[in-house]
Short mmCIF file of C-alpha atoms in Angstrom, two decimals:
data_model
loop_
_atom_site.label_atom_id
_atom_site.label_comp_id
_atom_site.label_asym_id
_atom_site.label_seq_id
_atom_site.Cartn_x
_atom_site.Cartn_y
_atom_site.Cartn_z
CA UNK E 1 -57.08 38.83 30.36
CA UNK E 2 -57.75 35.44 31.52
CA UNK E 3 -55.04 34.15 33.91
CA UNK E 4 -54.50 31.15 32.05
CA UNK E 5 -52.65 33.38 28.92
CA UNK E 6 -50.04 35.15 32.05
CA UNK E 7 -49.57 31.03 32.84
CA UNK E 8 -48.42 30.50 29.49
CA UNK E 9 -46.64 33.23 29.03
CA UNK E 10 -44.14 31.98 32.02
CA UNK E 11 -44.59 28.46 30.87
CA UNK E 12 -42.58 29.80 27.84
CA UNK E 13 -40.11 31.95 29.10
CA UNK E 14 -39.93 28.55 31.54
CA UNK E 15 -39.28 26.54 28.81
CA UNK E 16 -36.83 29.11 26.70
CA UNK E 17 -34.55 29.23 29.82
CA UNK E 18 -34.49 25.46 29.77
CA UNK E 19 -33.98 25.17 26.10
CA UNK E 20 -30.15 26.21 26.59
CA UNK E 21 -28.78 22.79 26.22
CA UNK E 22 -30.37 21.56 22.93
CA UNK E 23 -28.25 24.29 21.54
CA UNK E 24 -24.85 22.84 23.41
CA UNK E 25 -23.58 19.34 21.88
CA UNK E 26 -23.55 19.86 18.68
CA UNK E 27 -21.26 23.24 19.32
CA UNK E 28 -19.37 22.41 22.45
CA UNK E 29 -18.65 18.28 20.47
CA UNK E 30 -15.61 19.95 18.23
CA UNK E 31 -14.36 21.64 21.05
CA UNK E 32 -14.19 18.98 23.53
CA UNK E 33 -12.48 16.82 21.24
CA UNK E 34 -9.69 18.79 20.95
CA UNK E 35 -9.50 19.73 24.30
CA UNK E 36 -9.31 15.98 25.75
CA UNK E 37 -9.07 13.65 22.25
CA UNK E 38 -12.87 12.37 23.75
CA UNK E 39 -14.27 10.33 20.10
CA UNK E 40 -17.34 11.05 18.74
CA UNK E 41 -18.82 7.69 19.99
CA UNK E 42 -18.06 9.07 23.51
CA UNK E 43 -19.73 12.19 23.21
CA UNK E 44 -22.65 10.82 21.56
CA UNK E 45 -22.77 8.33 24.44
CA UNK E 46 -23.43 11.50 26.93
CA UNK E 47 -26.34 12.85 24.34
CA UNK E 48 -27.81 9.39 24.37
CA UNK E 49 -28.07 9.31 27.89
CA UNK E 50 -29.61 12.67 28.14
CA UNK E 51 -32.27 12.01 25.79
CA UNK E 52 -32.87 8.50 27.07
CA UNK E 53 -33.48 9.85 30.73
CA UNK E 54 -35.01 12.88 29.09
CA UNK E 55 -37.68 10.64 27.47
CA UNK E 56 -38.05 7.73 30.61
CA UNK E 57 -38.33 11.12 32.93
CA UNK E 58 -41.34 13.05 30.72
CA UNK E 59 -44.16 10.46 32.03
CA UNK E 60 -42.82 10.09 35.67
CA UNK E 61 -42.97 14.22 35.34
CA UNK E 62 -46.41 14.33 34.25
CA UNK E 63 -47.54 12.29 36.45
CA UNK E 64 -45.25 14.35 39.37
CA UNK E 65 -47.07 17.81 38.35
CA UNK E 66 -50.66 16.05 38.33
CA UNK E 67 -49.80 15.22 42.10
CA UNK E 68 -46.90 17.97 43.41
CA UNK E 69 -47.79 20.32 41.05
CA UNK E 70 -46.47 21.86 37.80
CA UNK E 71 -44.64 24.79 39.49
CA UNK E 72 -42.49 22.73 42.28
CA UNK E 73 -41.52 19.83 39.51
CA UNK E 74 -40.59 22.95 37.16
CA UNK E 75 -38.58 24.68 39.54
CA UNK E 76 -36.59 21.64 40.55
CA UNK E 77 -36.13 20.80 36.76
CA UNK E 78 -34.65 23.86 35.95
CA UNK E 79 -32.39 23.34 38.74
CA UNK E 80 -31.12 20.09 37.53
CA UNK E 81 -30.50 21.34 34.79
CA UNK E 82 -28.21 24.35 35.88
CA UNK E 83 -26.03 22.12 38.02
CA UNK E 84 -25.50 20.01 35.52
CA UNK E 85 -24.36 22.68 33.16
CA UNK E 86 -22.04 24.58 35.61
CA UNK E 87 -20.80 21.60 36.91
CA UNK E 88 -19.77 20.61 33.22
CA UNK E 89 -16.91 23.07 33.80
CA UNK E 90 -14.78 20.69 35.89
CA UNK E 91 -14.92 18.05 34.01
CA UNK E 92 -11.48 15.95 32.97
CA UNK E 93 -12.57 12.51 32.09
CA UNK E 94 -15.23 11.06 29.81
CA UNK E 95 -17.36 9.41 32.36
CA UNK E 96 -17.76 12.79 34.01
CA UNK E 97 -19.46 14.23 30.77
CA UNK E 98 -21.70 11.12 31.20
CA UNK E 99 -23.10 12.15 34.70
CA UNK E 100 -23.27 16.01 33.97
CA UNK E 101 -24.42 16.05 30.58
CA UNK E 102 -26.35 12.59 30.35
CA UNK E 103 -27.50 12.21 34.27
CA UNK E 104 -28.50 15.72 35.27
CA UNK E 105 -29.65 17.68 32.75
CA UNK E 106 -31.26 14.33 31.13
CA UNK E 107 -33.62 14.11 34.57
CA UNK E 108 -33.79 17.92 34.14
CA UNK E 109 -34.63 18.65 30.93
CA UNK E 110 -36.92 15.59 30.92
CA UNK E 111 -39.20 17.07 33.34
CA UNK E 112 -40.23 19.92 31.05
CA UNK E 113 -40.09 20.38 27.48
CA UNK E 114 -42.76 19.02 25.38
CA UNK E 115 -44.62 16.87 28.27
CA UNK E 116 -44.61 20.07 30.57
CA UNK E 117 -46.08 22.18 27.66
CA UNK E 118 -48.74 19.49 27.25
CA UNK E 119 -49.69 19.79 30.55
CA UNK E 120 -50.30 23.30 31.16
CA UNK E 121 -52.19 23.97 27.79
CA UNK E 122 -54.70 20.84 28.92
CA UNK E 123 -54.81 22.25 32.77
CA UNK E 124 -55.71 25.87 32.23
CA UNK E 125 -57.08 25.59 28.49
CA UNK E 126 -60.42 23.75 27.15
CA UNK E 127 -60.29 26.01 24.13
CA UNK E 128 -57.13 27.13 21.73
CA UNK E 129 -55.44 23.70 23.25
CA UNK E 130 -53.16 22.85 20.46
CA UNK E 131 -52.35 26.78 19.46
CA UNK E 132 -51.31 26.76 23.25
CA UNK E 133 -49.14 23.79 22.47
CA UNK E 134 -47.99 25.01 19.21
CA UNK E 135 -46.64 28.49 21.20
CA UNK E 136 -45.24 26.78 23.88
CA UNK E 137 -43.57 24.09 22.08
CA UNK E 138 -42.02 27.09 20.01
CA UNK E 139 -40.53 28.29 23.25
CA UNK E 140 -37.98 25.38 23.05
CA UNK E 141 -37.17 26.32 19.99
CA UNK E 142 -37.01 30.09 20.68
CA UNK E 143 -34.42 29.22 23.95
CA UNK E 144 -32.27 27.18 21.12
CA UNK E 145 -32.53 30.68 19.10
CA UNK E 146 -31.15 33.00 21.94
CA UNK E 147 -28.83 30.32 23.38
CA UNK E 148 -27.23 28.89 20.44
CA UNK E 149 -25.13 31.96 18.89
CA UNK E 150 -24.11 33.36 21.66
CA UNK E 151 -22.90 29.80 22.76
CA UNK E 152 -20.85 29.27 19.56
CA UNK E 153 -19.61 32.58 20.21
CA UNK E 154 -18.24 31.81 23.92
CA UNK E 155 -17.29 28.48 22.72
CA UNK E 156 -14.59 29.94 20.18
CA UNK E 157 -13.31 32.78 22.64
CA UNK E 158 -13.28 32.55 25.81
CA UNK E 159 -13.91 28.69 25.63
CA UNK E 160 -16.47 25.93 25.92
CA UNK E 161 -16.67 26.37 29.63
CA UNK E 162 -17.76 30.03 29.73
CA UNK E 163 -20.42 28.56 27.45
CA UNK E 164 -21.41 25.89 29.51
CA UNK E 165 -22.24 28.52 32.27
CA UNK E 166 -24.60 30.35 30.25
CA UNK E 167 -27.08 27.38 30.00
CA UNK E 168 -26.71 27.34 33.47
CA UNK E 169 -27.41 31.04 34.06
CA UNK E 170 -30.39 30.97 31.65
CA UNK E 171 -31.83 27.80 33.34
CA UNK E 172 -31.48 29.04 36.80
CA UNK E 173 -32.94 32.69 36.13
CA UNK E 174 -36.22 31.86 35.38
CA UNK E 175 -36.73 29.68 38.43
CA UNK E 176 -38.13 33.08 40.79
CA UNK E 177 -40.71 33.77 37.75
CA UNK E 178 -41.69 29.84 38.02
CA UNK E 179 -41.78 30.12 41.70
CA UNK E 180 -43.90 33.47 42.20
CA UNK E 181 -46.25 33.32 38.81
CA UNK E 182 -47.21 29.67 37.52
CA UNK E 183 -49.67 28.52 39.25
CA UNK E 184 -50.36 25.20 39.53
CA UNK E 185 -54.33 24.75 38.35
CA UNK E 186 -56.91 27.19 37.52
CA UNK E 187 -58.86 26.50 40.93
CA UNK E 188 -55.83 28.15 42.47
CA UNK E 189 -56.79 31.54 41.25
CA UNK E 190 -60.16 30.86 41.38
CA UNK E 191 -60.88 30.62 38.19
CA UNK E 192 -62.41 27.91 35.18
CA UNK E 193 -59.98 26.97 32.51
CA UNK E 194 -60.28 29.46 29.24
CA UNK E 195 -62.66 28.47 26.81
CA UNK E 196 -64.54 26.51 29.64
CA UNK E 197 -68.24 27.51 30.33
CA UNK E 198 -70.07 27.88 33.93
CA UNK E 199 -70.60 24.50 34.76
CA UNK E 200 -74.40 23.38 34.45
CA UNK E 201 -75.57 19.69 34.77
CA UNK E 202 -74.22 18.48 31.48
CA UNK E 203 -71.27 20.49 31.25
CA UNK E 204 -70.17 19.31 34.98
CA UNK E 205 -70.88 15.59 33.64
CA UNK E 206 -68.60 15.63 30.76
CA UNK E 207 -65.48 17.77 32.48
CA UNK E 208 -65.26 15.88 35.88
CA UNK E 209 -65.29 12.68 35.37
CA UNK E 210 -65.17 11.18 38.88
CA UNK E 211 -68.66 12.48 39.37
CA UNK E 212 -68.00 16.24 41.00
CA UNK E 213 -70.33 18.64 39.22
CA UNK E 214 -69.03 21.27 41.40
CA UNK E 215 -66.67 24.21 39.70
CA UNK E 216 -63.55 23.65 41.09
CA UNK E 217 -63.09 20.16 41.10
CA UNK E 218 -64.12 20.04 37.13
CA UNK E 219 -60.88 22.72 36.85
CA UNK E 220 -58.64 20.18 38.59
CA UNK E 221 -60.24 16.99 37.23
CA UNK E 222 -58.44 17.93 33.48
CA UNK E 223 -55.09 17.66 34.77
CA UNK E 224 -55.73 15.68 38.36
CA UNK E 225 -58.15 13.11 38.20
CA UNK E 226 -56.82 11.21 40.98
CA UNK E 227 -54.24 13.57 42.73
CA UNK E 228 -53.98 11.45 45.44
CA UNK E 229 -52.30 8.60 43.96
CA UNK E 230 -48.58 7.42 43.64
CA UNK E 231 -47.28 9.31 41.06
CA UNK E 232 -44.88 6.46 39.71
CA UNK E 233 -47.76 3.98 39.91
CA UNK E 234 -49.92 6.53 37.87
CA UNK E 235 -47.80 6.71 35.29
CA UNK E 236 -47.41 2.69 35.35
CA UNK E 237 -50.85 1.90 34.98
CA UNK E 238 -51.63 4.61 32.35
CA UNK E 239 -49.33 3.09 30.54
CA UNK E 240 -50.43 -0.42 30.83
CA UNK E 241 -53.72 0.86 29.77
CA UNK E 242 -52.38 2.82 26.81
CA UNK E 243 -50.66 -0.45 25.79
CA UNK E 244 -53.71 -1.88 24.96
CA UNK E 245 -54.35 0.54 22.10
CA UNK E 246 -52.84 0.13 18.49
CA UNK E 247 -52.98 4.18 18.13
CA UNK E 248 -50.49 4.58 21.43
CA UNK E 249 -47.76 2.27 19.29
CA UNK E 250 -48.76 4.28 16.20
CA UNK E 251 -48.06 7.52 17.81
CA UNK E 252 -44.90 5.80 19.81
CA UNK E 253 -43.34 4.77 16.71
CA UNK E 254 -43.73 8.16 14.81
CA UNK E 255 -42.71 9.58 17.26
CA UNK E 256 -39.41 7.56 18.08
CA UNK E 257 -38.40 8.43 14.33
CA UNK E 258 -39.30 12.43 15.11
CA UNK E 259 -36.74 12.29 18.05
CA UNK E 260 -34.20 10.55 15.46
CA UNK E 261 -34.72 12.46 12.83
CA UNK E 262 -34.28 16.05 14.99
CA UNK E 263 -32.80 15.93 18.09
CA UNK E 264 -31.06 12.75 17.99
CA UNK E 265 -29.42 13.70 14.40
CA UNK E 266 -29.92 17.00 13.03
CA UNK E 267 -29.46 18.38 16.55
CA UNK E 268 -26.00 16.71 17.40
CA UNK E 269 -24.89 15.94 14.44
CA UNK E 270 -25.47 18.72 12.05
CA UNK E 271 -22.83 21.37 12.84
CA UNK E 272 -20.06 18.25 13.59
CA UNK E 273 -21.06 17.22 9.56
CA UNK E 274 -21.23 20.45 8.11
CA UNK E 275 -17.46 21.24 10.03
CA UNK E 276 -16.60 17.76 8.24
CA UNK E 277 -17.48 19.70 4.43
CA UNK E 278 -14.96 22.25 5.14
CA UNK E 279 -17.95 24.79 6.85
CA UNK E 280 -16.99 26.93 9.20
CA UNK E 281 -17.93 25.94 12.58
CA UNK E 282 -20.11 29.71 13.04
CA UNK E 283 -21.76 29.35 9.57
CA UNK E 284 -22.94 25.91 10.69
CA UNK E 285 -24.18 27.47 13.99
CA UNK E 286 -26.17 30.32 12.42
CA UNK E 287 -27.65 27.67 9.85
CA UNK E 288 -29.12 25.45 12.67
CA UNK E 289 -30.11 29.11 14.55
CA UNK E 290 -32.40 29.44 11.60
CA UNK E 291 -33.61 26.07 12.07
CA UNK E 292 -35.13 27.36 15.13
CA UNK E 293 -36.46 30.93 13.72
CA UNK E 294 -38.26 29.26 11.14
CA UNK E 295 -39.41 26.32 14.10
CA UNK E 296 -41.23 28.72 16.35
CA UNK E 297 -43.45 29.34 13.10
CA UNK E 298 -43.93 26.09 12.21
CA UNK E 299 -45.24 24.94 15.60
CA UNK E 300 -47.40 27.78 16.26
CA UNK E 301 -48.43 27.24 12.28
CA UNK E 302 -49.11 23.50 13.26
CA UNK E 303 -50.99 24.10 16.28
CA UNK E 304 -53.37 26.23 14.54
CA UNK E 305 -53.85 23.68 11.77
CA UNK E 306 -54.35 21.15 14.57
CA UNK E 307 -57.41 23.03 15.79
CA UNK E 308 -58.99 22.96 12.37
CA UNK E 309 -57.82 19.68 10.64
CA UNK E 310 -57.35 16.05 11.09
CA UNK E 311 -54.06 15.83 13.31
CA UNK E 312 -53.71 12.30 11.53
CA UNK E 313 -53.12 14.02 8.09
CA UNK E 314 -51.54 16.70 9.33
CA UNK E 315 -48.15 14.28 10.91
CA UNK E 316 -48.45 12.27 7.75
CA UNK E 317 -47.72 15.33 5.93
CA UNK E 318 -44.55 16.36 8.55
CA UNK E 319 -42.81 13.37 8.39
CA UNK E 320 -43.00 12.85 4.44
CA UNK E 321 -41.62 16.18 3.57
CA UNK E 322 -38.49 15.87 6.58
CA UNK E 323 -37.74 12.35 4.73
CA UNK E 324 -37.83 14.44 1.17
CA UNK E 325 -35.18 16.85 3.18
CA UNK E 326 -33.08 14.20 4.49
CA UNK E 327 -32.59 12.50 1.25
CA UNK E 328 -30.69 15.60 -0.66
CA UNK E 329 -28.83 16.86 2.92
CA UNK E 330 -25.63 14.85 2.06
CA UNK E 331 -25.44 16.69 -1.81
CA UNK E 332 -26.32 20.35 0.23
CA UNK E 333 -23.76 19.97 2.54
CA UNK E 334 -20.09 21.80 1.82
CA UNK E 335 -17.27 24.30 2.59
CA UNK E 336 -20.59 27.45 1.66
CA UNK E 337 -23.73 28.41 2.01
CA UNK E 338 -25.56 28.04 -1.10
CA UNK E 339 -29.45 29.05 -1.70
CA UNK E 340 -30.23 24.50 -1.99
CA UNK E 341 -28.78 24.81 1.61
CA UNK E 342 -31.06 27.68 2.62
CA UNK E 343 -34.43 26.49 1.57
CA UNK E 344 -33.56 22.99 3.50
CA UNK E 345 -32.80 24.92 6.69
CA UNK E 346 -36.43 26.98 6.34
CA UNK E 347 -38.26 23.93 5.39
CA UNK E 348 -36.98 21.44 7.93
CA UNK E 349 -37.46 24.12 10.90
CA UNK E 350 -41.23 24.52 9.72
CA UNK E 351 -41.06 20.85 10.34
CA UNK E 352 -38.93 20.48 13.08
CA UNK E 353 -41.34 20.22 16.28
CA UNK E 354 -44.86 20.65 14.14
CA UNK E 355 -45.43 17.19 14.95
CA UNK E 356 -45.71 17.75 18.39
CA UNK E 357 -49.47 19.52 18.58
CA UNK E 358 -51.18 16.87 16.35
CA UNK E 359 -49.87 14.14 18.33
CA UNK E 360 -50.33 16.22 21.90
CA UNK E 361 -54.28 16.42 20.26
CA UNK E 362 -54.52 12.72 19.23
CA UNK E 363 -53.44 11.23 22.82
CA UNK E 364 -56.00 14.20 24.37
CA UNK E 365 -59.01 12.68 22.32
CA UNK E 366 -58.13 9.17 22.63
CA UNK E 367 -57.14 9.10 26.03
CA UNK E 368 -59.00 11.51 27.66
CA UNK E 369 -57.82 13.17 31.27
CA UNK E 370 -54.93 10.78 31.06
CA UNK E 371 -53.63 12.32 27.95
CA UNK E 372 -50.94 14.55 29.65
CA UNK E 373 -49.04 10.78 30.92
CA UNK E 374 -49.78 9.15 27.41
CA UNK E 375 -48.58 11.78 25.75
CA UNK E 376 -45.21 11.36 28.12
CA UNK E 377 -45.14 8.08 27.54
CA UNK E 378 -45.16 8.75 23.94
CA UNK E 379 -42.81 11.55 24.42
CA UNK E 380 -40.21 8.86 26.01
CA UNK E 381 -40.05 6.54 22.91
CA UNK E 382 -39.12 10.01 21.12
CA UNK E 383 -36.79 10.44 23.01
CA UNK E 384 -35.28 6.68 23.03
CA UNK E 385 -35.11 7.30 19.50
CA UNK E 386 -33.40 10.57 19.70
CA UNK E 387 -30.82 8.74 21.79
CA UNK E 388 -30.38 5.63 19.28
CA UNK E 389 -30.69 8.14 15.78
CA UNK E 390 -27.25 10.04 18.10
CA UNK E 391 -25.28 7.22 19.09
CA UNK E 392 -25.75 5.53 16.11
CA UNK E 393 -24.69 8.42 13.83
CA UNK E 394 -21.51 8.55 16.04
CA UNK E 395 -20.82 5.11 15.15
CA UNK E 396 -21.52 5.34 11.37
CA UNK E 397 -19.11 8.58 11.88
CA UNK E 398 -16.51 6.71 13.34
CA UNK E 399 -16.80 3.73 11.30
CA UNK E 400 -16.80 5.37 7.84
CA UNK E 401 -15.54 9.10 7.86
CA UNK E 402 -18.67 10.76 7.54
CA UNK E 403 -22.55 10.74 7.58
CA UNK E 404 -23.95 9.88 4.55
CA UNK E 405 -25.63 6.17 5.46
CA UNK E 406 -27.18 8.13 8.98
CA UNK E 407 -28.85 10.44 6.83
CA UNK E 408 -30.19 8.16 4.00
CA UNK E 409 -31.21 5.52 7.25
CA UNK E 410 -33.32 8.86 8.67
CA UNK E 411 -35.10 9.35 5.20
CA UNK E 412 -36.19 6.19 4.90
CA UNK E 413 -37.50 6.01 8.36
CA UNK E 414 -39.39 9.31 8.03
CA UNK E 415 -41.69 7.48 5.22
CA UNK E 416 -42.07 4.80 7.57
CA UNK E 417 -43.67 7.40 10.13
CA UNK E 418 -45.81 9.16 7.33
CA UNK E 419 -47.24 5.54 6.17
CA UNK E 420 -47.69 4.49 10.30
CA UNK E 421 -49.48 8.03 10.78
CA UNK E 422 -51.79 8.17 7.82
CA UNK E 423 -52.94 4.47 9.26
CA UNK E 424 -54.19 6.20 12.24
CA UNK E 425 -58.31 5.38 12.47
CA UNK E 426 -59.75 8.50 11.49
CA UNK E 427 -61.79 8.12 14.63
CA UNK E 428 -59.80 7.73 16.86
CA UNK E 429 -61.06 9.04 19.45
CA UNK E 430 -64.93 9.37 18.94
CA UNK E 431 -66.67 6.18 19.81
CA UNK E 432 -66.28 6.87 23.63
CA UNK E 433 -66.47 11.09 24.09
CA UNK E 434 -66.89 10.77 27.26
CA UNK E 435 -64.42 8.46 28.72
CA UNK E 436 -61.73 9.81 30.35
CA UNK E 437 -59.45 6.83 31.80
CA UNK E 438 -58.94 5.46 28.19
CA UNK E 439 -60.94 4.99 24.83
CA UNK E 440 -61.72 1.62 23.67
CA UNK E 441 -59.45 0.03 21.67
CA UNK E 442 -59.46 0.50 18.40
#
């Protein structure tokens, strides 16, 4: 077996142990409430700050693995993210759910995820790249699966705070399999990424692009091309770069209505909306635990397709159908279950993260070696819209009694990303296959 696969396969369980928290707000929000009369605004004022840092963090991170390495910025991220959960427990007043939940865990949690998954499968892979993606994307969504009922569990009895410590037990667990098994580049194990062939003249040429023909340095070059520099000041100037090109906003803005449309909405706000119907709070849970059953298939599903078909097509496709979901949640929702309710949960966790391996794939062939920051960078206006989608639903909450107008808003946005994804140039991508700061402009 190729070392790269035993890489991914802690890169997952990496990424389920870190996963604990997207499972938490929308449980522990009814809870806290009644515990300490906190308003919804308030609480989704401690999401927004997570996902905000968890979005400005991602291309900071990528650029932090690319010159630290991916297993010392993992290890630390997971521990952010357990002191932030256990220290949740002692909290009293609002502005200490700010710093636990928004502070740490945002820094934490944005140091992984989907940027982290990005850049292992373009470090160790040159074929199978966005099935690697698709798999470990799915391991978020497989950490919300285990996390999430027994979280609603501990949240009824004993209490939100036993809860709390579980994401923090998960998170810290898998930092000894981080620190003794993922390795940071292939070259460390001696070893070419998989799919990658023994480098000749031409195949050196096109995988190292600062010249090296030599096999090691063409390893490092996919995920290091300048290891040596600044790591903030990387990520600065790839995204002044990236700026340049009309595809970067393209994929930005899709993107920013993704984060809205899942973890900045259907994430927080789902369970809190169903309990508004008259749903019990553990019928809500197990509903959104489905969610993430049916969203390890669809990302694995997507990052198959992604290998075989235009990834422009393919996130037109995503966001269209979650805008067709949106638009009949408010007339699903109520006290029961009923089959309607059922085949939205299945279809909307096919779509939940399936977005993420077509636009992983789009910022790899535009942008080259730089791909892994871009697609942070992208990754961060996801997340800024995850954190306006959740604050914003609050609000609407707050203002009016329930959630209809946040989920109509979401529809229509998702067309807006299907229409700003189909006008993606088909080549994007093509007219410069060798360049590996950026492609030209399209």
């Amino acid at each position: 077996m190729h070392p790269a696969w035993a890489v991914a396969a802690v890169a997952f369980l990496a990424l389920v142990g870190a996963a604990g928290f997207r499972a938490a707000p929308g449980v522990l929000m009814v809870p806290l409430q009644q515990e300490f009369g906190w308003s919804t605004t308030v609480l989704s004022a401690a999401v927004s700050i997570n996902l905000v840092l968890f979005g400005l963090t991602a291309p900071f991170a990528a650029a932090l693995m690319e010159r630290f390495g991916v297993r010392s910025v993992t290890a630390v991220a997971l521990g952010l993210i357990g002191a932030g959960s256990a220290l949740t427990v002692l909290v009293n007043q609002s502005w200490q759910i700010l710093l636990t939940w928004g502070l740490l865990i945002g820094l934490g949690t944005g140091s992984m995820a989907l940027v982290f998954a990005a850049t292992i499968a373009n470090t160790w892979f040159t074929k199978s790249r966005g099935l690697v993606i698709g798999i470990l994307t799915a391991g978020s969504a497989a950490g919300q699966l285990v996390f999430l009922p027994f979280i609603a569990l501990l949240a009824q009895d004993p209490g939100w705070r036993q809860a709390s410590l579980l994401i923090a037990a998960g998170a810290l667990a898998v930092v000894p399999l981080v620190l003794k098994f993922l390795k940071n580049s292939p070259a460390d194990v001696g070893a070419l990424p998989y799919g990658a062939e023994e480098p000749s003249g031409a195949t050196a040429e096109g995988a190292a692009p600062a010249g090296k023909t030599e096999a090691v340095p063409a390893g490092k070059t996919e995920a290091a091309p300048e290891p040596r520099r600044n790591a903030a000041v990387r990520a600065l100037q790839v995204l002044r770069t990236a700026s340049r090109n009309r595809t970067f906003w393209a994929l930005a803005a899709g993107f920013a209505i993704c984060g809205a449309t899942t973890n900045g909405l259907i994430g927080t706000h789902f369970i809190p909306s169903a309990h508004d119907h008259g749903m019990p709070e553990t019928t809500a849970d197990g509903l959104l635990a489905v969610v993430g059953i049916f969203d390890i298939l669809g990302t694995i599903a997507s990052g198959w397709l992604t290998d075989r078909y235009n990834p422009r097509i393919l996130l037109a496709v995503y966001y269209q159908f979650r805008g067709i979901g949106l638009l009949v949640l408010p007339l699903l929702l109520g006290s029961s279950v009923q089959p309607s309710m059922i085949v939205f949960v299945v279809i909307y966790g096919l779509d939940w993260v399936a977005t993420v391996p077509p636009t992983a794939a789009i910022c790899r062939q535009v942008f080259g070696a730089d791909g892994s920051v871009v697609f942070g960078w992208v990754f961060a206006a996801h997340q800024l819209g995850a954190a306006a989608a959740a604050l914003a639903a609050g609000a609407i909450r707050d203002a009016t009694g329930h959630y209809t107008y946040a989920w109509l808003g979401a529809a229509a946005m998702c067309t807006i990303a299907a229409v700003i994804s189909a006008t993606i140039r088909k080549d994007a991508g093509r007219r410069r296959p060798t360049a590996v700061a950026v492609a030209s402009v399209d």
